[in-house]
Short mmCIF file of C-alpha atoms in Angstrom, two decimals:
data_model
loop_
_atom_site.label_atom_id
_atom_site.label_comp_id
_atom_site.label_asym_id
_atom_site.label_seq_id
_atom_site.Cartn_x
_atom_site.Cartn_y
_atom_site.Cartn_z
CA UNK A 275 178.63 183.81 128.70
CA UNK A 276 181.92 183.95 130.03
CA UNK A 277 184.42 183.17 126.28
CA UNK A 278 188.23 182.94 126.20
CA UNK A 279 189.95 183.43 122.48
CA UNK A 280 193.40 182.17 121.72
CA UNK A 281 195.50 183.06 118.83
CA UNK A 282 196.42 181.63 116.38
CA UNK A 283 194.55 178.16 116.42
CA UNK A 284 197.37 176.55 114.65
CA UNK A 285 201.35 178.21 114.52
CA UNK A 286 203.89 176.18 112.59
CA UNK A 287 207.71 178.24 113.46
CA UNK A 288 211.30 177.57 112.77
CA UNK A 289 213.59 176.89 115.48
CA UNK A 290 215.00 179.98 116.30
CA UNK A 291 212.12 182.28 115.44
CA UNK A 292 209.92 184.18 117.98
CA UNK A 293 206.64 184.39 118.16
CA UNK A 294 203.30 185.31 120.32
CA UNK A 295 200.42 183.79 121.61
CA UNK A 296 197.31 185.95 122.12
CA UNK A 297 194.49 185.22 124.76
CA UNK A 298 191.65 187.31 124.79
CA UNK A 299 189.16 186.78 127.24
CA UNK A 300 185.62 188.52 128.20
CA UNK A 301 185.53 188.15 132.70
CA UNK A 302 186.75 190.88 134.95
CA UNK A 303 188.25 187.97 136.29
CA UNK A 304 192.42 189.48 137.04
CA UNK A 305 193.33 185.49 137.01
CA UNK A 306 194.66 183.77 134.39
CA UNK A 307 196.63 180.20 133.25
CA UNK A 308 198.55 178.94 130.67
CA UNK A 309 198.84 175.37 130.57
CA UNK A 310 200.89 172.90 128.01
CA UNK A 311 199.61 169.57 126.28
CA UNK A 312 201.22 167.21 125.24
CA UNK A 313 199.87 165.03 122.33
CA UNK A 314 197.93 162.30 124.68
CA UNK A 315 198.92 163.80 127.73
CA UNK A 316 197.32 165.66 130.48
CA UNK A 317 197.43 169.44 130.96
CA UNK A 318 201.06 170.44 132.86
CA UNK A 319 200.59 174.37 134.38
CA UNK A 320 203.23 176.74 132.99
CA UNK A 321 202.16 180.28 134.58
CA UNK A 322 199.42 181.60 137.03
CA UNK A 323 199.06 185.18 136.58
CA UNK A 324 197.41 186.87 139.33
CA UNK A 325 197.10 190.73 138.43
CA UNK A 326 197.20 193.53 136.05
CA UNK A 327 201.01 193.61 134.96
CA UNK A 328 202.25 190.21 135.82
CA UNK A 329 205.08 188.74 133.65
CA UNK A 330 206.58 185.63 134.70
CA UNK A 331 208.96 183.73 132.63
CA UNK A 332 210.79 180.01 132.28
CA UNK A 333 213.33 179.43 130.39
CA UNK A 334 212.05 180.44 126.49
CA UNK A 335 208.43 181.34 127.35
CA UNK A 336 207.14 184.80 129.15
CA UNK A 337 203.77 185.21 129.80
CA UNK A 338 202.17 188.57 130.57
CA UNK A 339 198.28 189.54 131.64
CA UNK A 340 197.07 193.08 130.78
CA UNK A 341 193.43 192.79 133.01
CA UNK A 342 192.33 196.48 131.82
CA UNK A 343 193.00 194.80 127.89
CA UNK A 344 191.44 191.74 129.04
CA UNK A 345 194.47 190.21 127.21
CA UNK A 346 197.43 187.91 128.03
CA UNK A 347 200.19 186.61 125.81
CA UNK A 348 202.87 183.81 125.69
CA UNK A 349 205.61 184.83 124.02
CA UNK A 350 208.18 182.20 122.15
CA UNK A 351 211.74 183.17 122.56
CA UNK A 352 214.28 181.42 119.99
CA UNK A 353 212.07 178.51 119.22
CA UNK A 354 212.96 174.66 119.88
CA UNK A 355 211.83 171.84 118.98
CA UNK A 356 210.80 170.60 122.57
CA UNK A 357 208.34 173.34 122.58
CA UNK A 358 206.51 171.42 120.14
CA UNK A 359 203.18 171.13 122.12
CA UNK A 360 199.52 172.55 122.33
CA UNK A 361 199.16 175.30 124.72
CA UNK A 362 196.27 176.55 126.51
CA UNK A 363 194.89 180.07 128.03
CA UNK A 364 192.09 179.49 130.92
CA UNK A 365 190.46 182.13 132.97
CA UNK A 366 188.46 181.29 136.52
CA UNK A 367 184.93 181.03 136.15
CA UNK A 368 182.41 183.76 137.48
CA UNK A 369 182.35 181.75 140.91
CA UNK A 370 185.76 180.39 141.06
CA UNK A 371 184.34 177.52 140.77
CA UNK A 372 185.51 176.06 137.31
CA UNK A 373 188.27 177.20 134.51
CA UNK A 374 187.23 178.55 131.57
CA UNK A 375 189.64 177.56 128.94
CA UNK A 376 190.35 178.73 125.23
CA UNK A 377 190.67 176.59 122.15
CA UNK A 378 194.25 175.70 122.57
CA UNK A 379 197.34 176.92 119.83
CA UNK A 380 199.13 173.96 118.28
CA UNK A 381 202.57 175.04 118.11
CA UNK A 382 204.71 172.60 116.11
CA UNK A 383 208.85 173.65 115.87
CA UNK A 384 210.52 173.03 112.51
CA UNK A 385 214.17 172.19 112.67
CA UNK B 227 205.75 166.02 144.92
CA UNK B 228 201.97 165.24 145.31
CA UNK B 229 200.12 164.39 142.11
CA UNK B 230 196.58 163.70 141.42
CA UNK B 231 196.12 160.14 139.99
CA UNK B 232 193.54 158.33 137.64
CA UNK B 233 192.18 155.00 136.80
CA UNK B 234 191.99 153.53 134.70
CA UNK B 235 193.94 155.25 131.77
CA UNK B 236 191.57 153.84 128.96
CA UNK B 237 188.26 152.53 129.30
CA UNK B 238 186.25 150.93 126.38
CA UNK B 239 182.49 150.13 126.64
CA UNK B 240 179.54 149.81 124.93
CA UNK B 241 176.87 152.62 124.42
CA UNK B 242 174.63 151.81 126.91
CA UNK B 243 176.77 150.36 129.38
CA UNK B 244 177.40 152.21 132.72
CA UNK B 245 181.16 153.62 133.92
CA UNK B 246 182.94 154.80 136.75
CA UNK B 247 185.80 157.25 136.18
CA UNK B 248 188.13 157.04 139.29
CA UNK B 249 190.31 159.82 140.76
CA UNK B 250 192.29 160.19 143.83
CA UNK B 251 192.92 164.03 144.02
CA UNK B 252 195.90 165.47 146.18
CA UNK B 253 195.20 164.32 149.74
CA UNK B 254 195.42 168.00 151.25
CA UNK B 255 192.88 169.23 148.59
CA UNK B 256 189.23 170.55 149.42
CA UNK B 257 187.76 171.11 145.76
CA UNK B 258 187.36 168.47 143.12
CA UNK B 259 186.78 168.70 139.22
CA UNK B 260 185.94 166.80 136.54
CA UNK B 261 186.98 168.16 132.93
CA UNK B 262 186.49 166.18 130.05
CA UNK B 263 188.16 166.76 126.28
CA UNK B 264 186.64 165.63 122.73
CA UNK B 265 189.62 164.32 120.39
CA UNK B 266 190.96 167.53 119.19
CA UNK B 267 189.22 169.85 120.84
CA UNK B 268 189.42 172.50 123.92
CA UNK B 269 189.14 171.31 127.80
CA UNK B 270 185.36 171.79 129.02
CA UNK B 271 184.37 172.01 132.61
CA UNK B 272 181.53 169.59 133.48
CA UNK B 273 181.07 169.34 137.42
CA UNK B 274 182.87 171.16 140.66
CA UNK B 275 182.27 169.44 144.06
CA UNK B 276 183.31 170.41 147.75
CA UNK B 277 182.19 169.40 151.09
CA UNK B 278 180.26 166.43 149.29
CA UNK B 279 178.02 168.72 147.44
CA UNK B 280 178.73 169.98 143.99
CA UNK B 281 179.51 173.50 143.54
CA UNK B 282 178.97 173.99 139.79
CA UNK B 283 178.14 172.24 137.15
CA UNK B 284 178.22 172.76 133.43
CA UNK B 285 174.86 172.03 130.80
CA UNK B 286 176.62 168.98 130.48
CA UNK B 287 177.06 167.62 132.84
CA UNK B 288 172.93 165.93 132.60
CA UNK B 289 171.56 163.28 134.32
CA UNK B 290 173.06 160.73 133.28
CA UNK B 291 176.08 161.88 134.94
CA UNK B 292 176.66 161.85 138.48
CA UNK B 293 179.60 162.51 141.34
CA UNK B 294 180.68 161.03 144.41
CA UNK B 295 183.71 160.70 147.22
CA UNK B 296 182.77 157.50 148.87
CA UNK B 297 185.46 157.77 150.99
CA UNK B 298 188.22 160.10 152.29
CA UNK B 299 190.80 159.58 149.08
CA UNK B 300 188.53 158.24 145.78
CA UNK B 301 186.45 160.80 143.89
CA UNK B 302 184.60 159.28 140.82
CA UNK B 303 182.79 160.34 137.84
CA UNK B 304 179.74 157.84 136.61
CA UNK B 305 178.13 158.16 133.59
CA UNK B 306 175.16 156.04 133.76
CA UNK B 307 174.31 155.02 130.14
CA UNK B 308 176.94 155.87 127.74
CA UNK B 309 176.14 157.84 124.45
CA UNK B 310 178.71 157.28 121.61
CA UNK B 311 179.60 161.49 121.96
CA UNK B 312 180.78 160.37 125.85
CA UNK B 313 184.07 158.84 124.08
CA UNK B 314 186.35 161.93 125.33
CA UNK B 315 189.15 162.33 127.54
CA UNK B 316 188.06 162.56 131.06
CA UNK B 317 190.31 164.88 133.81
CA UNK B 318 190.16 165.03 137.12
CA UNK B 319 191.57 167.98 139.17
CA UNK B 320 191.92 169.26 142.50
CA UNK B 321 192.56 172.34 144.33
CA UNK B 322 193.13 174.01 148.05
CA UNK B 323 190.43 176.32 147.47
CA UNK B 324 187.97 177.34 145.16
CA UNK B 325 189.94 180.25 142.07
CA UNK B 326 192.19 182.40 142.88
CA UNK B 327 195.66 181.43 144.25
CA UNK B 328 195.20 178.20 144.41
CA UNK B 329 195.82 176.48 141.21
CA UNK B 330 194.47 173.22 139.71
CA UNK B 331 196.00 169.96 139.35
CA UNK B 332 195.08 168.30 136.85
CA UNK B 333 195.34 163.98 136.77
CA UNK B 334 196.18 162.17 133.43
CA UNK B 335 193.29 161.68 132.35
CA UNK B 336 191.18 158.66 131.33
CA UNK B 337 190.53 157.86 127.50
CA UNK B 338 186.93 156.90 127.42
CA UNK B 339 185.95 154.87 124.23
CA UNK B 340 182.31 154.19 123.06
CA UNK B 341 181.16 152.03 120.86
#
């Protein structure tokens, strides 16, 4: 059974402060997405990664896959508030037929 | 920019009680999805369709749960007889092609309420 793993669950930061978000997941697949939530909202796409070694960035978030590692991370550059959001990690299914995503991190921004 | 759109946002019924989910996925789109989300919880795959057939579909996505495009744009979700553990949020997606490059789109979901 195909799993996907983020950490941590829950991440309360101060503005300013940098952090990382860990997705471990157990597919071959060299695919993955992060996607944001908004409390109530639907899920808005923030990065496709589509190989071993992809890093993409926008404005205070970088994402990065590591296929061999099985591994991607979001990393939180100089934290504001606005990033205040749940964010998830999702991996294609073993058909491409369906994403596979993880349990979502709550990331909430102190000012 | 194309979006995918849903209606309607919030739907409250009665266990028991039939319900149609509506979608209309982006109009250049080939594969549809329907995701739904408990309160508080991760996004779960339930049903893939393409070429009005479904392409994969999750353990729960049962019986009492069925998919349809009745015409060129709609693409609904019913869920026959409504269980109290239905009450989720309900997403519809679309995509150019099946994984890879093509990314999914995902609607804004309906709130489904049982009671």
């Amino acid at each position: 059974e195909l799993k996907v793993e983020q950490n941590p669950l829950f991440l309360s930061m101060q503005e300013g402060k940098n952090y990382t978000i860990y997705c471990n997941y157990s597919t071959t697949s060299d695919r993955l997405y992060w996607y944001r939530q908004d409390p109530g909202k639907s899920l808005e796409s923030l990065f496709v990664l589509l190989s071993n070694g992809a890093v993409k960035q926008e404005g205070r978030l970088m994402a990065s896959l590591d296929t061999k590692a099985r591994l991607s991370t979001l990393h939180i550059t100089a934290a504001v508030h606005d990033l205040s959001a749940t964010y998830f990690c999702a991996v294609d299914g073993e058909y491409g037929n369906k994403l596979v995503f993880g349990a979502g991190t709550i990331l909430r921004v102190k000012s | 920019e194309p979006e995918v759109t849903q209606t309607p946002s919030h739907q409250v019924t009665q266990m028991g009680q039939e319900v149609i989910l509506r979608c209309v996925p982006i109009s250049n789109h080939l594969y549809f999805y329907w995701y739904r989300q408990i309160l508080g919880q991760k996004v779960e795959f339930l049903v893939s369709f393409y070429n009005n057939e479904i392409s994969e579909k999750s353990e729960i996505f049962d019986d009492q749960f069925s998919v349809e495009r009745p015409d060129g744009s709609n693409f609904t979700l019913k869920i026959r007889s409504t269980k109290l553990e239905d009450s989720a949020m309900y997403f519809c997606a679309s995509s150019e092609t099946s994984g890879g490059f093509y990314e999914q789109y995902f609607g804004p979901g309906t709130r489904l309420t049982v009671t």
